């Protein structure tokens, strides 16, 4: 009881005590790469689209168009393709999950019709690169009587990018994973057209987010899961004590009290919270067993929803296990 009182005092002094428990879980890669342990990233291609979107500088616009016609792609699109390729290569290298094989050795083998010296490789292309500038006029009054006015013009540049990418089994040429993603972004509004950001600068952060999404598709990643406990309304002292233990992350003590109360009183909240505390500690079968019993006895939609989440966690854990076992075999 003394420990409970000290815990309660802590929660009074620190209002950050919460009923939501955060736990970190390891997720399987969203794509099945057939047990690959080595990978390469081939340079992403470009669409070659030429956009007639004036920057306000004649010389720059002329050089941009001339460059795009000569190289079949605008310089900003080329920069984006290079950013995607280099960022994805860097992320894979930093994670250490795969052995990273140079793209040049893979490309050379493919050009010679030989099997590349890698388990799988990522390839892709920007299939759409579009940008344009919109204008907005605003009436600005120059006096209080609103007799004199001028029109101010505001400019905003908009960018759209679509990317197709796939992961291929180097030994069989089988496509292991295929996806397309689209992104759009706009610049800040400005009265000076010449001060508009470049298409590259406007969409750059979206491309870095794209790389992070690809990483989640090709290798396991960590994710924070938030688990929200129910607050009991019975004013039972033991339930309150268990709740205070859970607030300061004393999970084992909280769970033991909840289980005891469920055994003595059949309190739904006690069993529900005990199950979620098992889930938070990764003891999913125990959580599943309790929630399945609650669903059978009460058909309470909260238990049904919680059971579904636990079953999802079990499925994700099994998928991750199979991916790891496949890598060991290969």
PDB file of N, CA, C and O in Angstrom, residues 27 41 81 102 142 147 167 250 265 280:
ATOM      1  N   UNK A  27       8.682  -4.578 -37.506  1.00  0.00           N
ATOM      2  CA  UNK A  27       7.772  -4.983 -38.572  1.00  0.00           C
ATOM      3  C   UNK A  27       8.530  -5.710 -39.690  1.00  0.00           C
ATOM      4  O   UNK A  27       9.687  -5.390 -39.969  1.00  0.00           O
ATOM      5  N   UNK A  41      21.075  -1.087 -56.089  1.00  0.00           N
ATOM      6  CA  UNK A  41      20.131  -0.058 -56.540  1.00  0.00           C
ATOM      7  C   UNK A  41      20.612   0.456 -57.890  1.00  0.00           C
ATOM      8  O   UNK A  41      21.673   1.098 -57.969  1.00  0.00           O
ATOM      9  N   UNK A  81      16.115  12.273 -60.006  1.00  0.00           N
ATOM     10  CA  UNK A  81      16.416  10.851 -60.209  1.00  0.00           C
ATOM     11  C   UNK A  81      17.725  10.484 -59.509  1.00  0.00           C
ATOM     12  O   UNK A  81      17.848   9.402 -58.917  1.00  0.00           O
ATOM     13  N   UNK A 102      27.511  -3.015 -55.816  1.00  0.00           N
ATOM     14  CA  UNK A 102      27.570  -1.843 -56.689  1.00  0.00           C
ATOM     15  C   UNK A 102      26.658  -2.009 -57.899  1.00  0.00           C
ATOM     16  O   UNK A 102      26.556  -3.100 -58.474  1.00  0.00           O
ATOM     17  N   UNK A 142      -5.411  52.002 -52.077  1.00  0.00           N
ATOM     18  CA  UNK A 142      -4.339  52.906 -51.685  1.00  0.00           C
ATOM     19  C   UNK A 142      -4.787  54.009 -50.734  1.00  0.00           C
ATOM     20  O   UNK A 142      -3.967  54.778 -50.234  1.00  0.00           O
ATOM     21  N   UNK A 147     -10.885  54.780 -53.255  1.00  0.00           N
ATOM     22  CA  UNK A 147     -11.067  55.357 -54.588  1.00  0.00           C
ATOM     23  C   UNK A 147      -9.907  55.004 -55.518  1.00  0.00           C
ATOM     24  O   UNK A 147     -10.073  54.907 -56.737  1.00  0.00           O
ATOM     25  N   UNK A 167      11.375  -4.386 -57.522  1.00  0.00           N
ATOM     26  CA  UNK A 167      12.497  -5.169 -57.030  1.00  0.00           C
ATOM     27  C   UNK A 167      12.486  -6.492 -57.770  1.00  0.00           C
ATOM     28  O   UNK A 167      11.446  -7.150 -57.867  1.00  0.00           O
ATOM     29  N   UNK A 250       4.801   0.395 -14.687  1.00  0.00           N
ATOM     30  CA  UNK A 250       5.066  -0.799 -13.885  1.00  0.00           C
ATOM     31  C   UNK A 250       4.085  -1.872 -14.368  1.00  0.00           C
ATOM     32  O   UNK A 250       3.082  -2.184 -13.727  1.00  0.00           O
ATOM     33  N   UNK A 265     -13.764 -10.825  -9.484  1.00  0.00           N
ATOM     34  CA  UNK A 265     -14.998 -10.083  -9.765  1.00  0.00           C
ATOM     35  C   UNK A 265     -15.532 -10.227 -11.181  1.00  0.00           C
ATOM     36  O   UNK A 265     -16.666  -9.853 -11.464  1.00  0.00           O
ATOM     37  N   UNK A 280       1.635  -5.292 -24.792  1.00  0.00           N
ATOM     38  CA  UNK A 280       2.717  -4.299 -24.714  1.00  0.00           C
ATOM     39  C   UNK A 280       4.066  -4.957 -24.447  1.00  0.00           C
ATOM     40  O   UNK A 280       5.105  -4.463 -24.888  1.00  0.00           O
TER      41      UNK A 280
END
